[in-house]
PDB file of C-alpha atoms in Angstrom:
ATOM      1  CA  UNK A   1       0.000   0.000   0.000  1.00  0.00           C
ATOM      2  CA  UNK A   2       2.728   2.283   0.815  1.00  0.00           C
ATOM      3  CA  UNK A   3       4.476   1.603  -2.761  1.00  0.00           C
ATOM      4  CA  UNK A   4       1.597   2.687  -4.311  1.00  0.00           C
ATOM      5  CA  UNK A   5       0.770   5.859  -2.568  1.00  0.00           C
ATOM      6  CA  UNK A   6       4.525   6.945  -3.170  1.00  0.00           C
ATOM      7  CA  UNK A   7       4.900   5.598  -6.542  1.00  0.00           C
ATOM      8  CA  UNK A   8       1.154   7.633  -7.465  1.00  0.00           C
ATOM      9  CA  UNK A   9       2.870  11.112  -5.817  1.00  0.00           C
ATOM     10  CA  UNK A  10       6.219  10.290  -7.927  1.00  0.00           C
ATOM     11  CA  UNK A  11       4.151  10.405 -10.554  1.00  0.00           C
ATOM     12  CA  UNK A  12       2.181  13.340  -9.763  1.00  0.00           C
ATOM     13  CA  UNK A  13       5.802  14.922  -9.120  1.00  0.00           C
ATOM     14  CA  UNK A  14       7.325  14.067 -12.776  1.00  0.00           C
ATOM     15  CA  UNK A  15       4.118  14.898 -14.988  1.00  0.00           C
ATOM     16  CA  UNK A  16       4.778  18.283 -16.581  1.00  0.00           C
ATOM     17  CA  UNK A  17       2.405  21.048 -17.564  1.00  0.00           C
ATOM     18  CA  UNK A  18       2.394  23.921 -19.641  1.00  0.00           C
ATOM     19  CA  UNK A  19       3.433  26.011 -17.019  1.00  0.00           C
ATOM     20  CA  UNK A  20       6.145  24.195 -16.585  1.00  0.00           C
ATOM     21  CA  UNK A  21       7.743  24.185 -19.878  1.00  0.00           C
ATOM     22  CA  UNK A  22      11.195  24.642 -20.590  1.00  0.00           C
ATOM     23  CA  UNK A  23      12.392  28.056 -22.194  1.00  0.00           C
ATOM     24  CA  UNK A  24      11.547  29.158 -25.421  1.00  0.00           C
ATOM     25  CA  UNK A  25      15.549  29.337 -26.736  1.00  0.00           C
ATOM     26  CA  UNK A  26      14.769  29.096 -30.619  1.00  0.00           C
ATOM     27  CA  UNK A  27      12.833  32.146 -30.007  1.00  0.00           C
ATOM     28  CA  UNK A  28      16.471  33.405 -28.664  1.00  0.00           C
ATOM     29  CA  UNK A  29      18.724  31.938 -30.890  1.00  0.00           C
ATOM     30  CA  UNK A  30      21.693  34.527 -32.560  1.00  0.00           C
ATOM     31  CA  UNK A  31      22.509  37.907 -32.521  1.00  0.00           C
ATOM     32  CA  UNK A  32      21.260  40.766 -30.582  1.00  0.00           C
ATOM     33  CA  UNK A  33      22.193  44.411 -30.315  1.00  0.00           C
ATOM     34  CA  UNK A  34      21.185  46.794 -27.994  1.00  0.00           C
ATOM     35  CA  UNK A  35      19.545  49.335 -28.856  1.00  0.00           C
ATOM     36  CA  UNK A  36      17.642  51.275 -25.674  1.00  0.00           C
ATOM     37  CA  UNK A  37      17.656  50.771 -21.640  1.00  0.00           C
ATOM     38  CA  UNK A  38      14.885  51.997 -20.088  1.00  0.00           C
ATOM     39  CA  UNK A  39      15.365  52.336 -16.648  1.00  0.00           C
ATOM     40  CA  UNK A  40      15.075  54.842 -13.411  1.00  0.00           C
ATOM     41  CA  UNK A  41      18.892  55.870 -14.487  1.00  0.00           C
ATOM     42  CA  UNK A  42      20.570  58.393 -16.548  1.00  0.00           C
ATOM     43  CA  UNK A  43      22.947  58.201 -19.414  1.00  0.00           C
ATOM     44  CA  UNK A  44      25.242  61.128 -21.003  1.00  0.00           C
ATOM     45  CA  UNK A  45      23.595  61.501 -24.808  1.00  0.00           C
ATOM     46  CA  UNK A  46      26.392  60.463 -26.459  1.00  0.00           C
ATOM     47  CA  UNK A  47      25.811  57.112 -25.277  1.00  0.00           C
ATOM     48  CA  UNK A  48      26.106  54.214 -27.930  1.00  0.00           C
ATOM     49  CA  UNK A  49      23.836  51.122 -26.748  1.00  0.00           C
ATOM     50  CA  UNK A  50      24.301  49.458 -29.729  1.00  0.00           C
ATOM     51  CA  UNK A  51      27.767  48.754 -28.899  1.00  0.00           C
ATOM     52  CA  UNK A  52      26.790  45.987 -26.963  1.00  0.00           C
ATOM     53  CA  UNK A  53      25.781  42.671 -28.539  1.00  0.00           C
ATOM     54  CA  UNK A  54      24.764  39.213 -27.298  1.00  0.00           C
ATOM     55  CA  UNK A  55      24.522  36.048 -28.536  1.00  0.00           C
ATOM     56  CA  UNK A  56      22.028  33.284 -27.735  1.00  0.00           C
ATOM     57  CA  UNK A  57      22.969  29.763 -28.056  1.00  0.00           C
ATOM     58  CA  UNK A  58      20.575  27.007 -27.237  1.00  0.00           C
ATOM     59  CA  UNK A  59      22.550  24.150 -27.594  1.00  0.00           C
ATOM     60  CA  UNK A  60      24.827  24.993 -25.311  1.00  0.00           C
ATOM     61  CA  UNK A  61      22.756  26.888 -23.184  1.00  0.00           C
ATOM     62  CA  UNK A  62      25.194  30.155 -22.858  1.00  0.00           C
ATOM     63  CA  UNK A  63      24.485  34.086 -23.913  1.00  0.00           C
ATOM     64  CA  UNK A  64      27.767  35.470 -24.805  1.00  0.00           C
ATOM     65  CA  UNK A  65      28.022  39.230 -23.878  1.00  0.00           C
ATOM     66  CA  UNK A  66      30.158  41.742 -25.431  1.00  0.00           C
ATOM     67  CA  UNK A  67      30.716  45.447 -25.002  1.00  0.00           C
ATOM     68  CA  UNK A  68      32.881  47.714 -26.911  1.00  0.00           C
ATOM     69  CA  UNK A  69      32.195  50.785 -24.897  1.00  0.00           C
ATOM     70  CA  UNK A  70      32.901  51.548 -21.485  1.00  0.00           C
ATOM     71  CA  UNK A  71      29.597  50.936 -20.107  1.00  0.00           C
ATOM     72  CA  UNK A  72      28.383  47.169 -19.376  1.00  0.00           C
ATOM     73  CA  UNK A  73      24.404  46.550 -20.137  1.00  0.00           C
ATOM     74  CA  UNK A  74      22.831  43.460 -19.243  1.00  0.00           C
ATOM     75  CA  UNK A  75      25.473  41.219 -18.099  1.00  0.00           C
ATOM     76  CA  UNK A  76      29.325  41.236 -17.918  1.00  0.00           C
ATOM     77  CA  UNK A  77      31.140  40.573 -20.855  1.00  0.00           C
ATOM     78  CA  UNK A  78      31.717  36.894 -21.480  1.00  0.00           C
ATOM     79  CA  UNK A  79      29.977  33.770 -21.812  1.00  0.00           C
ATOM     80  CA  UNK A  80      27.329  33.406 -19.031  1.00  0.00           C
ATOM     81  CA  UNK A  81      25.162  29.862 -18.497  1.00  0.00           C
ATOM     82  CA  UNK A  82      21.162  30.299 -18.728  1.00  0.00           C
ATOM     83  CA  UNK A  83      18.146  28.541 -18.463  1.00  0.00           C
ATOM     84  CA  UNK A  84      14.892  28.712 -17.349  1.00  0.00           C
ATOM     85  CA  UNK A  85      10.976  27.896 -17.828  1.00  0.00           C
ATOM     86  CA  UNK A  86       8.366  29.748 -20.423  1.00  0.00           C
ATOM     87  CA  UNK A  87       9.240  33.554 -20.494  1.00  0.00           C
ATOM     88  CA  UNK A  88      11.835  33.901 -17.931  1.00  0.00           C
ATOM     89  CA  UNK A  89      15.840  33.256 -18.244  1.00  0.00           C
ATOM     90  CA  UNK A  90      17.114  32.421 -14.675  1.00  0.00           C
ATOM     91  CA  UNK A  91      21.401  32.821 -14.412  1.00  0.00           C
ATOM     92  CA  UNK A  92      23.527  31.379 -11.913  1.00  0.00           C
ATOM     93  CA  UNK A  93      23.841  34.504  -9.486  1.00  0.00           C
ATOM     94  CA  UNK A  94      20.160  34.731  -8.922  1.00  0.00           C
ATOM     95  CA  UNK A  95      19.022  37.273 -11.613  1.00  0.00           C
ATOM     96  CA  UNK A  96      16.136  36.917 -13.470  1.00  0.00           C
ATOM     97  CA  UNK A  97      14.847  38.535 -16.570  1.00  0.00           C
ATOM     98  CA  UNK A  98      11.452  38.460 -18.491  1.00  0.00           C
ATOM     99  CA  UNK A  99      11.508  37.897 -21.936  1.00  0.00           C
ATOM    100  CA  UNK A 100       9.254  38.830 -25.020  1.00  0.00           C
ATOM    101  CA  UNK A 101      10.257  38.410 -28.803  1.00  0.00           C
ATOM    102  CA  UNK A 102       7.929  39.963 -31.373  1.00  0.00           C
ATOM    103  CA  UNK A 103       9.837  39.422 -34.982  1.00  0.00           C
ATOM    104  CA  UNK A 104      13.188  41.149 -34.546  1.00  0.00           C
ATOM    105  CA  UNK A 105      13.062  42.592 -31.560  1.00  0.00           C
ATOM    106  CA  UNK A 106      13.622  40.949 -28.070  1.00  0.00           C
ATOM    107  CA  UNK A 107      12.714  43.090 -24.577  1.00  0.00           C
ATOM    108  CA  UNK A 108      14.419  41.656 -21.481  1.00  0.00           C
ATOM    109  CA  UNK A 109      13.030  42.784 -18.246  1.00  0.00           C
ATOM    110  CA  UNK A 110      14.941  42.606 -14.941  1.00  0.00           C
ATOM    111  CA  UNK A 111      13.178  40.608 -12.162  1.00  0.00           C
ATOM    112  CA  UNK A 112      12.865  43.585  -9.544  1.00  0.00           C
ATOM    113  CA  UNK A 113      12.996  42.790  -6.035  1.00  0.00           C
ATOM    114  CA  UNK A 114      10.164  44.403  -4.708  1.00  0.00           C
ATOM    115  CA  UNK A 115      12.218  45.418  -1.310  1.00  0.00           C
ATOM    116  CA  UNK A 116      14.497  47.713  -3.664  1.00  0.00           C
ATOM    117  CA  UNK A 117      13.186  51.076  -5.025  1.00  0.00           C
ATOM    118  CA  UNK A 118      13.511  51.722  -8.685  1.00  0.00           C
ATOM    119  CA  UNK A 119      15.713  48.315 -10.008  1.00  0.00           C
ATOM    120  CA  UNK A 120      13.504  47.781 -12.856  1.00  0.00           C
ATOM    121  CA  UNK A 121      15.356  48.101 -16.022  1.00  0.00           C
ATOM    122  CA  UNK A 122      14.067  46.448 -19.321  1.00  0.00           C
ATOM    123  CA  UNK A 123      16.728  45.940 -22.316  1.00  0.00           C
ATOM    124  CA  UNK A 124      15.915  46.168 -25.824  1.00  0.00           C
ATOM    125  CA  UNK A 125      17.723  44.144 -28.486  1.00  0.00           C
ATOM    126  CA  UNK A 126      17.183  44.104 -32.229  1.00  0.00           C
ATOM    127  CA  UNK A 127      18.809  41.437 -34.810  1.00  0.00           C
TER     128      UNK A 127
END
């Protein structure tokens, strides 16, 4: 009796749902450049944001970051791991970003913490 009730809850444990459904990375997949931050911040107007690319690559499961300016959008430049469920891409430190791609354009939004004032930045890429 107490096989079945465990092997019914492992069950009930493994089954997947919609909501849980791994992340969308084909939607992802390639290049990226930044082209506007919108966030409770300022930047000089000389400010370049499309001198800072990313790349998305699924089979590996990595988002390479580079800038070629002296600020540093998104993430730190380098190779970073990701992964994550539906519409959200989860990295090893803890952050967490909301995505949304509508034909060429992809809007990440930062996760805010809702204990911190004005974190909320959203990133948007073109290809």
């Amino acid at each position: 009796m107490k096989f079945n009730l465990v092997a019914i809850l492992l069950l009930f444990f493994i089954s997947c749902s919609d909501d849980d459904r791994i992340i969308d990375d084909l939607a992802l997949e390639g290049d990226w450049v930044l082209s506007n931050v919108i966030c409770f911040c300022s930047f000089t107007e000389d400010v370049d944001f499309s001198l800072t690319t990313i790349n998305f690559d699924p089979r590996r499961g990595m988002v390479t970051v580079d800038h070629e300016s002296d600020y540093e959008f998104f993430r730190k430049s380098g190779e970073h791991f990701y992964g994550g469920q539906a519409n959200r891409i989860n990295f090893s430190d803890g952050a967490v970003f909301f995505f949304e791609t509508q034909e060429d354009q992809l809007t990440l939004t930062f996760e805010d913490n809702p204990d911190i004032a004005d974190d909320e930045v959203t990133y948007i890429f073109n290809r």
